[in-house]
mmCIF file of C-alpha atoms in Angstrom:
data_model
loop_
_atom_site.group_PDB
_atom_site.id
_atom_site.type_symbol
_atom_site.label_atom_id
_atom_site.label_comp_id
_atom_site.label_asym_id
_atom_site.label_seq_id
_atom_site.Cartn_x
_atom_site.Cartn_y
_atom_site.Cartn_z
ATOM 1 C CA UNK X 1234 -10.336 9.233 -12.865
ATOM 2 C CA UNK X 1235 -13.928 9.704 -11.666
ATOM 3 C CA UNK X 1236 -14.799 9.314 -7.994
ATOM 4 C CA UNK X 1237 -18.374 8.395 -7.043
ATOM 5 C CA UNK X 1238 -20.135 9.810 -3.989
ATOM 6 C CA UNK X 1239 -23.551 8.235 -3.280
ATOM 7 C CA UNK X 1240 -25.087 10.979 -1.151
ATOM 8 C CA UNK X 1241 -24.399 10.073 2.503
ATOM 9 C CA UNK X 1242 -24.619 6.342 1.772
ATOM 10 C CA UNK X 1243 -21.854 3.819 1.769
ATOM 11 C CA UNK X 1244 -21.804 1.454 -1.187
ATOM 12 C CA UNK X 1245 -22.903 -1.328 1.191
ATOM 13 C CA UNK X 1246 -25.909 0.750 2.291
ATOM 14 C CA UNK X 1247 -26.778 1.518 -1.331
ATOM 15 C CA UNK X 1248 -26.791 -2.192 -2.179
ATOM 16 C CA UNK X 1249 -28.867 -3.011 0.881
ATOM 17 C CA UNK X 1250 -31.531 -0.314 0.519
ATOM 18 C CA UNK X 1251 -31.671 0.655 -3.182
ATOM 19 C CA UNK X 1252 -30.081 -1.891 -5.536
ATOM 20 C CA UNK X 1253 -32.924 -3.593 -7.469
ATOM 21 C CA UNK X 1254 -35.421 -2.075 -5.020
ATOM 22 C CA UNK X 1255 -36.077 1.624 -5.617
ATOM 23 C CA UNK X 1256 -34.698 4.558 -7.613
ATOM 24 C CA UNK X 1257 -32.277 7.081 -6.173
ATOM 25 C CA UNK X 1258 -31.235 10.609 -7.105
ATOM 26 C CA UNK X 1259 -27.507 11.139 -6.480
ATOM 27 C CA UNK X 1260 -26.855 14.881 -6.570
ATOM 28 C CA UNK X 1261 -23.271 15.759 -7.519
ATOM 29 C CA UNK X 1262 -22.360 12.058 -7.646
ATOM 30 C CA UNK X 1263 -19.378 13.222 -9.691
ATOM 31 C CA UNK X 1264 -18.057 16.610 -8.579
ATOM 32 C CA UNK X 1265 -16.537 19.007 -11.135
ATOM 33 C CA UNK X 1266 -17.679 16.643 -13.903
ATOM 34 C CA UNK X 1267 -15.973 16.955 -17.287
ATOM 35 C CA UNK X 1268 -17.359 15.173 -20.338
ATOM 36 C CA UNK X 1269 -14.920 12.531 -21.614
ATOM 37 C CA UNK X 1270 -16.057 13.051 -25.213
ATOM 38 C CA UNK X 1271 -17.790 15.690 -27.312
ATOM 39 C CA UNK X 1272 -21.037 15.481 -29.313
ATOM 40 C CA UNK X 1273 -18.886 15.568 -32.459
ATOM 41 C CA UNK X 1274 -16.893 12.523 -31.291
ATOM 42 C CA UNK X 1275 -20.122 10.705 -30.508
ATOM 43 C CA UNK X 1276 -21.409 11.498 -34.006
ATOM 44 C CA UNK X 1277 -18.164 10.142 -35.450
ATOM 45 C CA UNK X 1278 -18.719 6.821 -33.671
ATOM 46 C CA UNK X 1279 -22.287 6.690 -35.005
ATOM 47 C CA UNK X 1280 -20.898 6.771 -38.550
ATOM 48 C CA UNK X 1281 -18.830 3.610 -38.058
ATOM 49 C CA UNK X 1282 -19.865 0.174 -39.253
ATOM 50 C CA UNK X 1283 -20.230 -2.314 -36.424
ATOM 51 C CA UNK X 1284 -21.171 0.321 -33.825
ATOM 52 C CA UNK X 1285 -24.819 0.230 -32.792
ATOM 53 C CA UNK X 1286 -26.469 3.647 -32.972
ATOM 54 C CA UNK X 1287 -29.933 5.202 -33.280
ATOM 55 C CA UNK X 1288 -31.571 8.574 -33.804
ATOM 56 C CA UNK X 1289 -34.932 9.005 -32.059
ATOM 57 C CA UNK X 1290 -37.164 11.970 -32.902
ATOM 58 C CA UNK X 1291 -40.565 13.156 -31.721
ATOM 59 C CA UNK X 1292 -42.074 15.840 -33.937
ATOM 60 C CA UNK X 1293 -45.629 14.755 -33.231
ATOM 61 C CA UNK X 1294 -44.936 11.067 -33.768
ATOM 62 C CA UNK X 1295 -42.067 8.917 -32.591
ATOM 63 C CA UNK X 1296 -39.485 7.863 -35.184
ATOM 64 C CA UNK X 1297 -36.432 5.646 -34.714
ATOM 65 C CA UNK X 1298 -33.649 5.399 -37.299
ATOM 66 C CA UNK X 1299 -30.785 2.925 -37.030
ATOM 67 C CA UNK X 1300 -27.164 3.729 -37.911
ATOM 68 C CA UNK X 1301 -24.518 3.820 -39.124
ATOM 69 C CA UNK X 1302 -25.245 7.344 -40.361
ATOM 70 C CA UNK X 1303 -23.727 9.130 -43.333
ATOM 71 C CA UNK X 1304 -25.090 12.465 -42.148
ATOM 72 C CA UNK X 1305 -27.147 13.837 -39.268
ATOM 73 C CA UNK X 1306 -29.929 15.619 -41.111
ATOM 74 C CA UNK X 1307 -32.400 13.595 -39.008
ATOM 75 C CA UNK X 1308 -30.978 15.107 -35.812
ATOM 76 C CA UNK X 1309 -33.092 18.258 -35.601
ATOM 77 C CA UNK X 1310 -32.428 21.315 -33.477
ATOM 78 C CA UNK X 1311 -35.151 20.124 -31.112
ATOM 79 C CA UNK X 1312 -36.900 16.893 -30.040
ATOM 80 C CA UNK X 1313 -34.066 14.637 -31.262
ATOM 81 C CA UNK X 1314 -31.658 12.204 -29.625
ATOM 82 C CA UNK X 1315 -28.592 10.348 -30.917
ATOM 83 C CA UNK X 1316 -27.761 7.176 -28.952
ATOM 84 C CA UNK X 1317 -24.603 5.084 -29.309
ATOM 85 C CA UNK X 1318 -24.129 1.732 -27.554
ATOM 86 C CA UNK X 1319 -20.949 0.296 -26.047
ATOM 87 C CA UNK X 1320 -18.934 3.505 -26.300
ATOM 88 C CA UNK X 1321 -16.555 2.032 -23.702
ATOM 89 C CA UNK X 1322 -15.352 -0.402 -26.393
ATOM 90 C CA UNK X 1323 -13.957 2.342 -28.611
ATOM 91 C CA UNK X 1324 -13.325 5.394 -26.453
ATOM 92 C CA UNK X 1325 -10.797 4.824 -23.620
ATOM 93 C CA UNK X 1326 -11.556 8.111 -21.863
ATOM 94 C CA UNK X 1327 -15.305 7.406 -21.816
ATOM 95 C CA UNK X 1328 -14.679 3.866 -20.566
ATOM 96 C CA UNK X 1329 -13.287 5.371 -17.343
ATOM 97 C CA UNK X 1330 -16.876 6.222 -16.395
ATOM 98 C CA UNK X 1331 -17.466 2.537 -15.670
ATOM 99 C CA UNK X 1332 -14.727 2.316 -13.041
ATOM 100 C CA UNK X 1333 -16.587 3.924 -10.092
ATOM 101 C CA UNK X 1334 -19.386 1.377 -10.525
ATOM 102 C CA UNK X 1335 -17.187 -1.690 -10.216
ATOM 103 C CA UNK X 1336 -18.363 -2.307 -6.680
ATOM 104 C CA UNK X 1337 -20.914 -4.285 -8.729
ATOM 105 C CA UNK X 1338 -19.317 -7.548 -10.021
ATOM 106 C CA UNK X 1339 -17.667 -7.123 -13.404
ATOM 107 C CA UNK X 1340 -19.740 -9.816 -15.089
ATOM 108 C CA UNK X 1341 -22.893 -7.811 -14.339
ATOM 109 C CA UNK X 1342 -21.633 -4.672 -16.097
ATOM 110 C CA UNK X 1343 -22.868 -4.532 -19.685
ATOM 111 C CA UNK X 1344 -21.751 -1.361 -21.435
ATOM 112 C CA UNK X 1345 -21.729 2.426 -21.537
ATOM 113 C CA UNK X 1346 -24.381 3.991 -23.751
ATOM 114 C CA UNK X 1347 -23.951 7.676 -24.571
ATOM 115 C CA UNK X 1348 -26.686 9.946 -25.888
ATOM 116 C CA UNK X 1349 -26.784 13.491 -27.204
ATOM 117 C CA UNK X 1350 -30.147 15.272 -27.158
ATOM 118 C CA UNK X 1351 -31.338 18.588 -28.518
ATOM 119 C CA UNK X 1352 -33.928 20.484 -26.426
ATOM 120 C CA UNK X 1353 -37.014 18.345 -25.949
ATOM 121 C CA UNK X 1354 -35.173 15.230 -27.094
ATOM 122 C CA UNK X 1355 -35.751 11.893 -25.372
ATOM 123 C CA UNK X 1356 -37.037 8.388 -26.010
ATOM 124 C CA UNK X 1357 -40.343 8.709 -24.153
ATOM 125 C CA UNK X 1358 -41.620 6.985 -21.010
ATOM 126 C CA UNK X 1359 -40.203 3.470 -20.790
ATOM 127 C CA UNK X 1360 -38.764 0.888 -18.453
ATOM 128 C CA UNK X 1361 -35.752 -1.390 -18.628
ATOM 129 C CA UNK X 1362 -35.320 -4.972 -17.498
ATOM 130 C CA UNK X 1363 -31.919 -4.180 -16.007
ATOM 131 C CA UNK X 1364 -30.324 -1.716 -13.596
ATOM 132 C CA UNK X 1365 -28.911 1.525 -14.961
ATOM 133 C CA UNK X 1366 -27.034 4.568 -13.664
ATOM 134 C CA UNK X 1367 -27.667 7.679 -15.782
ATOM 135 C CA UNK X 1368 -24.984 10.350 -15.513
ATOM 136 C CA UNK X 1369 -25.716 13.894 -16.623
ATOM 137 C CA UNK X 1370 -23.001 15.467 -18.739
ATOM 138 C CA UNK X 1371 -23.121 18.867 -20.393
ATOM 139 C CA UNK X 1372 -26.507 20.615 -20.438
ATOM 140 C CA UNK X 1373 -29.567 19.842 -18.339
ATOM 141 C CA UNK X 1374 -32.225 17.173 -18.572
ATOM 142 C CA UNK X 1375 -35.597 16.898 -16.841
ATOM 143 C CA UNK X 1376 -36.275 13.417 -15.481
ATOM 144 C CA UNK X 1377 -39.325 11.719 -14.020
ATOM 145 C CA UNK X 1378 -38.909 8.294 -12.384
ATOM 146 C CA UNK X 1379 -41.579 6.040 -10.884
ATOM 147 C CA UNK X 1380 -41.509 3.219 -8.374
ATOM 148 C CA UNK X 1381 -40.831 -0.334 -9.521
ATOM 149 C CA UNK X 1382 -44.004 -1.607 -11.207
ATOM 150 C CA UNK X 1383 -43.953 -4.894 -13.105
ATOM 151 C CA UNK X 1384 -47.590 -4.439 -14.162
ATOM 152 C CA UNK X 1385 -47.160 -1.367 -16.348
ATOM 153 C CA UNK X 1386 -48.339 -1.959 -19.904
ATOM 154 C CA UNK X 1387 -45.653 -1.709 -22.558
ATOM 155 C CA UNK X 1388 -46.492 -0.848 -26.137
ATOM 156 C CA UNK X 1389 -44.580 -0.154 -29.328
ATOM 157 C CA UNK X 1390 -44.527 3.563 -30.069
ATOM 158 C CA UNK X 1391 -42.436 2.776 -33.123
ATOM 159 C CA UNK X 1392 -40.670 -0.310 -34.411
ATOM 160 C CA UNK X 1393 -37.822 -0.907 -31.958
ATOM 161 C CA UNK X 1394 -39.074 1.722 -29.472
ATOM 162 C CA UNK X 1395 -41.049 0.352 -26.510
ATOM 163 C CA UNK X 1396 -42.831 2.764 -24.192
ATOM 164 C CA UNK X 1397 -45.166 2.545 -21.184
ATOM 165 C CA UNK X 1398 -48.398 4.166 -20.074
ATOM 166 C CA UNK X 1399 -48.292 7.343 -17.936
ATOM 167 C CA UNK X 1400 -46.978 6.788 -14.413
ATOM 168 C CA UNK X 1401 -46.755 8.636 -11.105
ATOM 169 C CA UNK X 1402 -43.268 10.036 -10.456
ATOM 170 C CA UNK X 1403 -41.439 9.679 -7.139
ATOM 171 C CA UNK X 1404 -38.442 11.573 -8.556
ATOM 172 C CA UNK X 1405 -39.097 14.704 -10.623
ATOM 173 C CA UNK X 1406 -35.899 16.680 -11.116
ATOM 174 C CA UNK X 1407 -33.688 18.577 -13.519
ATOM 175 C CA UNK X 1408 -30.219 17.047 -13.608
ATOM 176 C CA UNK X 1409 -27.081 19.167 -13.736
ATOM 177 C CA UNK X 1410 -23.616 17.995 -14.845
ATOM 178 C CA UNK X 1411 -22.329 15.314 -12.472
ATOM 179 C CA UNK X 1412 -25.778 14.372 -11.136
ATOM 180 C CA UNK X 1413 -26.671 10.681 -11.343
ATOM 181 C CA UNK X 1414 -29.913 8.732 -11.347
ATOM 182 C CA UNK X 1415 -29.999 5.090 -10.274
ATOM 183 C CA UNK X 1416 -32.972 3.282 -11.834
ATOM 184 C CA UNK X 1417 -33.717 -0.359 -10.919
ATOM 185 C CA UNK X 1418 -35.383 -2.851 -13.276
ATOM 186 C CA UNK X 1419 -39.071 -2.189 -14.043
ATOM 187 C CA UNK X 1420 -39.014 1.376 -12.708
ATOM 188 C CA UNK X 1421 -40.619 3.601 -15.383
ATOM 189 C CA UNK X 1422 -38.712 6.719 -16.344
ATOM 190 C CA UNK X 1423 -38.591 9.470 -18.954
ATOM 191 C CA UNK X 1424 -36.103 12.256 -19.565
ATOM 192 C CA UNK X 1425 -36.153 15.231 -21.912
ATOM 193 C CA UNK X 1426 -33.319 17.647 -22.606
ATOM 194 C CA UNK X 1427 -33.824 21.196 -21.382
ATOM 195 C CA UNK X 1428 -30.664 22.326 -23.197
ATOM 196 C CA UNK X 1429 -28.380 20.388 -25.584
ATOM 197 C CA UNK X 1430 -27.271 17.504 -23.379
ATOM 198 C CA UNK X 1431 -24.930 14.564 -23.121
ATOM 199 C CA UNK X 1432 -25.990 11.628 -20.964
ATOM 200 C CA UNK X 1433 -24.055 8.496 -20.023
ATOM 201 C CA UNK X 1434 -25.920 5.289 -19.144
ATOM 202 C CA UNK X 1435 -24.080 2.522 -17.300
ATOM 203 C CA UNK X 1436 -26.171 -0.558 -17.991
ATOM 204 C CA UNK X 1437 -26.036 -3.964 -16.329
ATOM 205 C CA UNK X 1438 -26.518 -7.466 -17.667
ATOM 206 C CA UNK X 1439 -29.513 -9.501 -16.529
ATOM 207 C CA UNK X 1440 -29.917 -12.691 -18.594
ATOM 208 C CA UNK X 1441 -33.351 -14.262 -18.442
ATOM 209 C CA UNK X 1442 -34.234 -17.942 -18.429
ATOM 210 C CA UNK X 1443 -34.735 -18.018 -22.194
ATOM 211 C CA UNK X 1444 -31.292 -16.465 -22.764
ATOM 212 C CA UNK X 1445 -29.603 -18.992 -20.494
ATOM 213 C CA UNK X 1446 -31.488 -22.076 -21.660
ATOM 214 C CA UNK X 1447 -31.034 -21.210 -25.327
ATOM 215 C CA UNK X 1448 -27.323 -20.565 -24.840
ATOM 216 C CA UNK X 1449 -26.980 -23.803 -22.846
ATOM 217 C CA UNK X 1450 -28.628 -25.801 -25.648
ATOM 218 C CA UNK X 1451 -26.224 -24.198 -28.146
ATOM 219 C CA UNK X 1452 -23.305 -25.099 -25.875
ATOM 220 C CA UNK X 1453 -24.383 -28.752 -25.719
ATOM 221 C CA UNK X 1454 -24.697 -28.878 -29.509
ATOM 222 C CA UNK X 1455 -21.379 -27.110 -30.150
ATOM 223 C CA UNK X 1456 -19.494 -29.482 -27.843
ATOM 224 C CA UNK X 1457 -21.416 -32.649 -28.744
ATOM 225 C CA UNK X 1458 -22.764 -33.009 -25.205
ATOM 226 C CA UNK X 1459 -26.173 -33.917 -23.827
ATOM 227 C CA UNK X 1460 -26.308 -37.317 -25.529
ATOM 228 C CA UNK X 1461 -27.800 -39.485 -22.731
ATOM 229 C CA UNK X 1462 -31.326 -40.608 -23.672
ATOM 230 C CA UNK X 1463 -34.467 -41.371 -21.733
ATOM 231 C CA UNK X 1464 -34.815 -44.960 -20.607
ATOM 232 C CA UNK X 1465 -37.501 -46.977 -18.792
ATOM 233 C CA UNK X 1466 -36.304 -50.528 -18.095
ATOM 234 C CA UNK X 1467 -38.977 -50.886 -15.384
ATOM 235 C CA UNK X 1468 -41.858 -50.205 -17.819
ATOM 236 C CA UNK X 1469 -45.067 -52.066 -16.881
ATOM 237 C CA UNK X 1470 -48.502 -52.557 -18.426
ATOM 238 C CA UNK X 1471 -50.868 -49.694 -17.603
ATOM 239 C CA UNK X 1472 -54.622 -49.232 -17.843
ATOM 240 C CA UNK X 1473 -54.380 -46.111 -20.043
ATOM 241 C CA UNK X 1474 -51.780 -45.836 -22.761
ATOM 242 C CA UNK X 1475 -52.380 -42.119 -23.202
ATOM 243 C CA UNK X 1476 -51.408 -41.097 -19.706
ATOM 244 C CA UNK X 1477 -48.016 -39.582 -18.929
ATOM 245 C CA UNK X 1478 -47.338 -40.744 -15.377
ATOM 246 C CA UNK X 1479 -45.870 -38.548 -12.646
ATOM 247 C CA UNK X 1480 -42.770 -40.723 -12.349
ATOM 248 C CA UNK X 1481 -42.177 -40.332 -16.101
ATOM 249 C CA UNK X 1482 -42.440 -36.570 -15.782
ATOM 250 C CA UNK X 1483 -39.883 -36.651 -12.985
ATOM 251 C CA UNK X 1484 -37.557 -38.893 -14.998
ATOM 252 C CA UNK X 1485 -37.713 -36.490 -17.956
ATOM 253 C CA UNK X 1486 -37.086 -33.537 -15.658
ATOM 254 C CA UNK X 1487 -34.144 -35.394 -14.102
ATOM 255 C CA UNK X 1488 -32.725 -36.089 -17.557
ATOM 256 C CA UNK X 1489 -32.682 -32.378 -18.283
ATOM 257 C CA UNK X 1490 -31.265 -31.526 -14.874
ATOM 258 C CA UNK X 1491 -28.515 -34.087 -15.373
ATOM 259 C CA UNK X 1492 -26.906 -31.928 -18.059
ATOM 260 C CA UNK X 1493 -27.021 -28.747 -15.948
ATOM 261 C CA UNK X 1494 -25.971 -30.534 -12.771
ATOM 262 C CA UNK X 1495 -22.776 -31.791 -14.398
ATOM 263 C CA UNK X 1496 -20.404 -29.314 -12.758
ATOM 264 C CA UNK X 1497 -17.696 -29.459 -15.424
ATOM 265 C CA UNK X 1498 -20.234 -28.874 -18.205
ATOM 266 C CA UNK X 1499 -22.101 -26.081 -16.427
ATOM 267 C CA UNK X 1500 -18.994 -24.194 -15.287
ATOM 268 C CA UNK X 1501 -17.513 -24.130 -18.763
ATOM 269 C CA UNK X 1502 -20.855 -23.095 -20.249
ATOM 270 C CA UNK X 1503 -21.579 -20.291 -17.793
ATOM 271 C CA UNK X 1504 -18.035 -18.900 -17.838
ATOM 272 C CA UNK X 1505 -17.755 -18.903 -21.624
ATOM 273 C CA UNK X 1506 -21.268 -17.501 -22.035
ATOM 274 C CA UNK X 1507 -20.948 -14.658 -19.518
ATOM 275 C CA UNK X 1508 -17.562 -13.651 -20.951
ATOM 276 C CA UNK X 1509 -18.832 -13.781 -24.527
ATOM 277 C CA UNK X 1510 -18.407 -10.411 -26.266
ATOM 278 C CA UNK X 1511 -21.602 -8.536 -27.090
ATOM 279 C CA UNK X 1512 -19.946 -6.105 -29.495
ATOM 280 C CA UNK X 1513 -16.848 -6.061 -31.663
ATOM 281 C CA UNK X 1514 -13.762 -4.412 -30.196
ATOM 282 C CA UNK X 1515 -10.882 -2.346 -31.463
ATOM 283 C CA UNK X 1516 -8.138 -4.828 -30.510
ATOM 284 C CA UNK X 1517 -4.399 -4.407 -30.946
ATOM 285 C CA UNK X 1518 -2.929 -7.872 -31.669
ATOM 286 C CA UNK X 1519 0.822 -8.272 -31.208
ATOM 287 C CA UNK X 1520 2.912 -8.893 -34.337
ATOM 288 C CA UNK X 1521 5.063 -10.870 -34.478
ATOM 289 C CA UNK X 1522 3.309 -13.079 -31.975
ATOM 290 C CA UNK X 1523 5.059 -13.851 -28.707
ATOM 291 C CA UNK X 1524 5.548 -17.265 -27.184
ATOM 292 C CA UNK X 1525 6.046 -18.508 -23.639
ATOM 293 C CA UNK X 1526 9.819 -18.042 -23.989
ATOM 294 C CA UNK X 1527 9.625 -14.334 -24.868
ATOM 295 C CA UNK X 1528 6.779 -13.167 -22.629
ATOM 296 C CA UNK X 1529 9.119 -12.529 -19.678
ATOM 297 C CA UNK X 1530 11.146 -10.051 -21.724
ATOM 298 C CA UNK X 1531 7.936 -8.338 -22.816
ATOM 299 C CA UNK X 1532 6.693 -8.013 -19.236
ATOM 300 C CA UNK X 1533 10.019 -6.616 -18.068
ATOM 301 C CA UNK X 1534 9.998 -4.023 -20.895
ATOM 302 C CA UNK X 1535 6.524 -2.684 -20.072
ATOM 303 C CA UNK X 1536 5.579 -1.734 -16.491
ATOM 304 C CA UNK X 1537 1.825 -1.760 -17.154
ATOM 305 C CA UNK X 1538 -0.743 -3.832 -19.020
ATOM 306 C CA UNK X 1539 -4.126 -2.405 -20.014
ATOM 307 C CA UNK X 1540 -7.365 -4.292 -20.571
ATOM 308 C CA UNK X 1541 -9.007 -3.709 -23.959
ATOM 309 C CA UNK X 1542 -12.151 -1.583 -23.809
ATOM 310 C CA UNK X 1543 -15.266 -3.590 -22.975
ATOM 311 C CA UNK X 1544 -13.258 -6.780 -22.388
ATOM 312 C CA UNK X 1545 -15.107 -9.446 -20.418
ATOM 313 C CA UNK X 1546 -12.869 -11.485 -18.150
ATOM 314 C CA UNK X 1547 -13.919 -13.546 -15.142
ATOM 315 C CA UNK X 1548 -12.733 -16.580 -13.229
ATOM 316 C CA UNK X 1549 -14.089 -19.511 -11.227
ATOM 317 C CA UNK X 1550 -12.127 -21.469 -8.627
ATOM 318 C CA UNK X 1551 -12.549 -25.217 -8.254
ATOM 319 C CA UNK X 1552 -10.433 -27.537 -6.102
ATOM 320 C CA UNK X 1553 -6.785 -26.883 -7.031
ATOM 321 C CA UNK X 1554 -7.494 -24.967 -10.222
ATOM 322 C CA UNK X 1555 -8.722 -21.572 -11.333
ATOM 323 C CA UNK X 1556 -10.542 -21.322 -14.649
ATOM 324 C CA UNK X 1557 -10.053 -18.026 -16.461
ATOM 325 C CA UNK X 1558 -12.688 -17.008 -19.027
ATOM 326 C CA UNK X 1559 -11.905 -14.274 -21.547
ATOM 327 C CA UNK X 1560 -14.214 -13.323 -24.409
ATOM 328 C CA UNK X 1561 -15.781 -16.781 -24.563
ATOM 329 C CA UNK X 1562 -12.490 -18.688 -24.212
ATOM 330 C CA UNK X 1563 -11.425 -20.695 -21.156
ATOM 331 C CA UNK X 1564 -7.992 -21.336 -19.633
ATOM 332 C CA UNK X 1565 -7.349 -23.695 -16.702
ATOM 333 C CA UNK X 1566 -4.475 -22.665 -14.443
ATOM 334 C CA UNK X 1567 -3.013 -23.783 -11.081
ATOM 335 C CA UNK X 1568 -4.733 -22.248 -8.040
ATOM 336 C CA UNK X 1569 -1.436 -20.827 -6.764
ATOM 337 C CA UNK X 1570 -1.620 -18.198 -9.517
ATOM 338 C CA UNK X 1571 -5.000 -16.908 -8.359
ATOM 339 C CA UNK X 1572 -3.479 -13.558 -7.355
ATOM 340 C CA UNK X 1573 -2.225 -12.858 -10.870
ATOM 341 C CA UNK X 1574 -5.551 -13.887 -12.388
ATOM 342 C CA UNK X 1575 -7.451 -11.690 -9.937
ATOM 343 C CA UNK X 1576 -5.291 -8.752 -10.981
ATOM 344 C CA UNK X 1577 -6.008 -9.405 -14.653
ATOM 345 C CA UNK X 1578 -9.769 -9.667 -14.113
ATOM 346 C CA UNK X 1579 -10.315 -7.012 -11.438
ATOM 347 C CA UNK X 1580 -8.129 -4.175 -12.684
ATOM 348 C CA UNK X 1581 -8.363 -2.206 -15.899
ATOM 349 C CA UNK X 1582 -4.637 -1.539 -15.739
ATOM 350 C CA UNK X 1583 -2.137 -3.596 -13.776
ATOM 351 C CA UNK X 1584 1.522 -3.328 -12.861
ATOM 352 C CA UNK X 1585 3.278 -6.186 -14.599
ATOM 353 C CA UNK X 1586 5.211 -6.773 -11.372
ATOM 354 C CA UNK X 1587 1.969 -8.302 -10.046
ATOM 355 C CA UNK X 1588 2.365 -11.071 -12.620
ATOM 356 C CA UNK X 1589 6.025 -11.893 -12.001
ATOM 357 C CA UNK X 1590 5.486 -14.679 -9.404
ATOM 358 C CA UNK X 1591 3.278 -16.552 -11.883
ATOM 359 C CA UNK X 1592 5.765 -16.278 -14.739
ATOM 360 C CA UNK X 1593 7.681 -19.237 -13.325
ATOM 361 C CA UNK X 1594 4.798 -21.400 -14.567
ATOM 362 C CA UNK X 1595 4.973 -22.448 -18.236
ATOM 363 C CA UNK X 1596 1.176 -22.775 -18.474
ATOM 364 C CA UNK X 1597 0.666 -19.231 -17.170
ATOM 365 C CA UNK X 1598 3.290 -17.863 -19.585
ATOM 366 C CA UNK X 1599 1.553 -19.611 -22.480
ATOM 367 C CA UNK X 1600 -1.828 -18.229 -21.401
ATOM 368 C CA UNK X 1601 -0.536 -14.681 -20.923
ATOM 369 C CA UNK X 1602 1.223 -14.686 -24.300
ATOM 370 C CA UNK X 1603 -2.052 -15.804 -25.946
ATOM 371 C CA UNK X 1604 -4.032 -13.045 -24.225
ATOM 372 C CA UNK X 1605 -1.549 -10.359 -25.266
ATOM 373 C CA UNK X 1606 -1.114 -11.736 -28.789
ATOM 374 C CA UNK X 1607 -4.900 -11.477 -29.289
ATOM 375 C CA UNK X 1608 -4.912 -7.877 -28.045
ATOM 376 C CA UNK X 1609 -7.079 -8.591 -24.999
ATOM 377 C CA UNK X 1610 -4.396 -6.898 -22.888
ATOM 378 C CA UNK X 1611 -1.957 -4.421 -24.352
ATOM 379 C CA UNK X 1612 0.910 -2.153 -23.370
ATOM 380 C CA UNK X 1613 1.788 1.417 -24.271
#
């Protein structure tokens, strides 16, 4: 298990002074760091269908190739980088790198991207719209990071490869194994390998208004909601038929707000959307499937349950109920079982004894058997 040390800061001080505000170099954030996977394992993942991967090269001009790859002839001995997204979904040891960062709410954590670079390899100067922690693995990498600047011009260096204009660095450093960079949104940065290097990027989710509004519209359509129409029973004769009056604008705005302001609609939408999987997973469904009558025997046979890699699980409490959201599905349960649901959502592995008080409830047993049958939680 990895243990994070943020210089002399507490996690509360980091959130107060750095999170989404300014970059931070964390020297020896992980002491005695050991890579959880090898470059060869990373290359193996990049050959798999359904796993997002790229090779970026710069031999005078930037090139970006998308996987899966049958061979790695494009990965030169210099100026080349292999990047693989969501490695935490398929590599349990690598997924442990996310655990020290769970002082950030789980729903904000996106995935673990891993890159392997040959000397000189990188993706050029760029900025991200989300927070990221970059962990140095084997090798060394030279990084430059600038202050947050939302006005930097972005341009396409190659299809699918956005970069920014030159920037002034406030951090200019060569990272050693275990060193970590925190980079907030809109802070320009660039890193180039000094020696063959592995880097691990813990990225965070930051949906924008378009993402949320588009997903909300899809939710209304999928569930046959949002049917109320505009009405104007107080309509009166006006001097200009072409004018859209202020009160009509407000009525139209209110009609739209009405859908979002419906608490039951919005809660289901936001929970299902934020728990929706971004990538496929390597799940282990249970066969034959269990039912509510057999789940107690299963729990007593296995002392621990493990959350599938990259699984998104969150909950919302309302009145006398707790709504559990897992991979885009929702389950409503009595509030008295909040402790068991917290354990499922907060911990990557749990002692099944934590669930025993809730097993007296038929609805909880049915929910737990469904979650295990689907492979969202598994035992060993």
